[in-house]
Amino acid sequence: MRKTKGFTFRNIFRHPPKISLTRPRLFKAYSFVPFSPFAMLDPNILILGSIVLGIAIVERILERWGVIDLVDQFSKVMCFILPVTFYSALIYFFATFIF
C-alpha cells in the first residue's frame, strides 16, 4: 500500500509566489478604427449630395425667372426630401463604414 501524505491549508499557501520565468514581451498596438476623411468620398453619398444640390440650384434659377408657383411646389417637396436624404445617407455611411 502507498503511504498517503497529508497537507494542511497553511502549508500550501504560506510560501510566496514563485517569480515568473518568462519575461513579458513588448508588442506594438495598432488601432483597428482607422478614420480617414476620404471615406466621405463614397460614390453613393456623392451622388445623393449632387442630386440635392442640383435641385436646390434649379429652385434658385426658377425663382430668378419668376416662376413662383413651381418654386413653391419644389420647396414643399424639398422639406420632406432633404431630411430623409440626409438621415438615409448618414445611416448608409455608418452601416458601410468598417469599424
PDB file of C-alpha atoms in Angstrom:
ATOM      1  CA  MET A   1       0.000   0.000   0.000  1.00  0.00           C
ATOM      2  CA  ARG A   2       1.101   3.513  -0.690  1.00  0.00           C
ATOM      3  CA  LYS A   3       1.625   5.946   2.060  1.00  0.00           C
ATOM      4  CA  THR A   4      -0.675   8.963   1.883  1.00  0.00           C
ATOM      5  CA  LYS A   5       0.832  12.288   2.774  1.00  0.00           C
ATOM      6  CA  GLY A   6      -1.417  14.968   4.219  1.00  0.00           C
ATOM      7  CA  PHE A   7      -1.146  18.683   3.501  1.00  0.00           C
ATOM      8  CA  THR A   8      -2.566  21.447   5.596  1.00  0.00           C
ATOM      9  CA  PHE A   9      -4.049  24.535   4.070  1.00  0.00           C
ATOM     10  CA  ARG A  10      -1.497  26.831   5.732  1.00  0.00           C
ATOM     11  CA  ASN A  11       1.465  24.850   4.452  1.00  0.00           C
ATOM     12  CA  ILE A  12       0.288  25.073   0.871  1.00  0.00           C
ATOM     13  CA  PHE A  13      -0.324  28.850   0.773  1.00  0.00           C
ATOM     14  CA  ARG A  14       2.421  30.002   3.143  1.00  0.00           C
ATOM     15  CA  HIS A  15       5.162  30.236   0.515  1.00  0.00           C
ATOM     16  CA  PRO A  16       5.487  33.417  -1.552  1.00  0.00           C
ATOM     17  CA  PRO A  17       4.571  33.049  -5.209  1.00  0.00           C
ATOM     18  CA  LYS A  18       7.400  31.998  -7.495  1.00  0.00           C
ATOM     19  CA  ILE A  19       8.871  34.580  -9.865  1.00  0.00           C
ATOM     20  CA  SER A  20       7.732  34.072 -13.419  1.00  0.00           C
ATOM     21  CA  LEU A  21      10.479  32.733 -15.651  1.00  0.00           C
ATOM     22  CA  THR A  22       9.050  34.293 -18.778  1.00  0.00           C
ATOM     23  CA  ARG A  23       9.605  37.959 -19.460  1.00  0.00           C
ATOM     24  CA  PRO A  24       6.703  39.998 -20.796  1.00  0.00           C
ATOM     25  CA  ARG A  25       7.094  40.624 -24.498  1.00  0.00           C
ATOM     26  CA  LEU A  26       6.811  44.089 -25.936  1.00  0.00           C
ATOM     27  CA  PHE A  27       4.282  44.367 -28.722  1.00  0.00           C
ATOM     28  CA  LYS A  28       3.057  47.116 -30.977  1.00  0.00           C
ATOM     29  CA  ALA A  29      -0.591  48.041 -30.684  1.00  0.00           C
ATOM     30  CA  TYR A  30      -2.416  49.163 -33.784  1.00  0.00           C
ATOM     31  CA  SER A  31      -5.730  50.927 -33.997  1.00  0.00           C
ATOM     32  CA  PHE A  32      -8.454  48.916 -35.688  1.00  0.00           C
ATOM     33  CA  VAL A  33     -10.622  52.004 -36.269  1.00  0.00           C
ATOM     34  CA  PRO A  34      -8.928  53.993 -38.994  1.00  0.00           C
ATOM     35  CA  PHE A  35     -10.852  57.127 -39.838  1.00  0.00           C
ATOM     36  CA  SER A  36      -9.982  58.922 -42.996  1.00  0.00           C
ATOM     37  CA  PRO A  37     -11.696  61.945 -44.494  1.00  0.00           C
ATOM     38  CA  PHE A  38     -11.514  60.146 -47.840  1.00  0.00           C
ATOM     39  CA  ALA A  39     -14.206  57.777 -46.521  1.00  0.00           C
ATOM     40  CA  MET A  40     -16.722  60.527 -47.289  1.00  0.00           C
ATOM     41  CA  LEU A  41     -15.860  60.226 -50.999  1.00  0.00           C
ATOM     42  CA  ASP A  42     -18.170  57.242 -51.347  1.00  0.00           C
ATOM     43  CA  PRO A  43     -19.835  57.411 -54.783  1.00  0.00           C
ATOM     44  CA  ASN A  44     -23.336  56.827 -53.415  1.00  0.00           C
ATOM     45  CA  ILE A  45     -23.076  59.690 -50.936  1.00  0.00           C
ATOM     46  CA  LEU A  46     -21.596  61.958 -53.608  1.00  0.00           C
ATOM     47  CA  ILE A  47     -24.448  61.128 -56.000  1.00  0.00           C
ATOM     48  CA  LEU A  48     -27.095  61.840 -53.362  1.00  0.00           C
ATOM     49  CA  GLY A  49     -25.434  65.116 -52.413  1.00  0.00           C
ATOM     50  CA  SER A  50     -25.103  66.252 -56.009  1.00  0.00           C
ATOM     51  CA  ILE A  51     -28.764  65.460 -56.737  1.00  0.00           C
ATOM     52  CA  VAL A  52     -29.928  67.501 -53.740  1.00  0.00           C
ATOM     53  CA  LEU A  53     -27.556  70.339 -54.665  1.00  0.00           C
ATOM     54  CA  GLY A  54     -28.788  70.253 -58.266  1.00  0.00           C
ATOM     55  CA  ILE A  55     -32.421  70.503 -57.151  1.00  0.00           C
ATOM     56  CA  ALA A  56     -31.553  73.483 -54.941  1.00  0.00           C
ATOM     57  CA  ILE A  57     -29.798  75.224 -57.848  1.00  0.00           C
ATOM     58  CA  VAL A  58     -32.775  74.589 -60.151  1.00  0.00           C
ATOM     59  CA  GLU A  59     -35.051  76.023 -57.477  1.00  0.00           C
ATOM     60  CA  ARG A  60     -32.947  79.221 -57.295  1.00  0.00           C
ATOM     61  CA  ILE A  61     -32.922  79.564 -61.090  1.00  0.00           C
ATOM     62  CA  LEU A  62     -36.713  79.182 -61.242  1.00  0.00           C
ATOM     63  CA  GLU A  63     -37.037  81.798 -58.513  1.00  0.00           C
ATOM     64  CA  ARG A  64     -34.995  84.278 -60.550  1.00  0.00           C
ATOM     65  CA  TRP A  65     -37.099  83.586 -63.627  1.00  0.00           C
ATOM     66  CA  GLY A  66     -40.206  84.455 -61.622  1.00  0.00           C
ATOM     67  CA  VAL A  67     -41.936  81.061 -61.657  1.00  0.00           C
ATOM     68  CA  ILE A  68     -43.047  81.332 -58.048  1.00  0.00           C
ATOM     69  CA  ASP A  69     -45.741  78.613 -58.221  1.00  0.00           C
ATOM     70  CA  LEU A  70     -43.228  75.991 -59.330  1.00  0.00           C
ATOM     71  CA  VAL A  71     -40.707  77.181 -56.724  1.00  0.00           C
ATOM     72  CA  ASP A  72     -43.381  76.804 -54.040  1.00  0.00           C
ATOM     73  CA  GLN A  73     -44.025  73.215 -55.150  1.00  0.00           C
ATOM     74  CA  PHE A  74     -40.273  72.494 -55.093  1.00  0.00           C
ATOM     75  CA  SER A  75     -39.944  73.888 -51.579  1.00  0.00           C
ATOM     76  CA  LYS A  76     -42.826  71.737 -50.309  1.00  0.00           C
ATOM     77  CA  VAL A  77     -41.216  68.623 -51.754  1.00  0.00           C
ATOM     78  CA  MET A  78     -37.726  69.552 -50.520  1.00  0.00           C
ATOM     79  CA  CYS A  79     -38.971  69.996 -46.935  1.00  0.00           C
ATOM     80  CA  PHE A  80     -39.634  66.263 -46.968  1.00  0.00           C
ATOM     81  CA  ILE A  81     -36.812  65.041 -49.229  1.00  0.00           C
ATOM     82  CA  LEU A  82     -33.885  66.851 -47.576  1.00  0.00           C
ATOM     83  CA  PRO A  83     -34.202  65.347 -44.060  1.00  0.00           C
ATOM     84  CA  VAL A  84     -34.974  61.886 -45.446  1.00  0.00           C
ATOM     85  CA  THR A  85     -31.972  62.041 -47.773  1.00  0.00           C
ATOM     86  CA  PHE A  86     -29.666  63.313 -45.060  1.00  0.00           C
ATOM     87  CA  TYR A  87     -30.601  60.683 -42.494  1.00  0.00           C
ATOM     88  CA  SER A  88     -30.574  57.836 -45.010  1.00  0.00           C
ATOM     89  CA  ALA A  89     -27.104  58.885 -46.222  1.00  0.00           C
ATOM     90  CA  LEU A  90     -25.913  59.092 -42.611  1.00  0.00           C
ATOM     91  CA  ILE A  91     -27.253  55.621 -41.811  1.00  0.00           C
ATOM     92  CA  TYR A  92     -25.747  54.248 -45.029  1.00  0.00           C
ATOM     93  CA  PHE A  93     -22.360  55.773 -44.216  1.00  0.00           C
ATOM     94  CA  PHE A  94     -22.203  54.272 -40.726  1.00  0.00           C
ATOM     95  CA  ALA A  95     -23.573  50.920 -41.919  1.00  0.00           C
ATOM     96  CA  THR A  96     -20.908  50.533 -44.611  1.00  0.00           C
ATOM     97  CA  PHE A  97     -18.047  52.066 -42.622  1.00  0.00           C
ATOM     98  CA  ILE A  98     -15.810  49.278 -41.300  1.00  0.00           C
ATOM     99  CA  PHE A  99     -15.262  49.681 -37.583  1.00  0.00           C
TER     100      PHE A  99
END
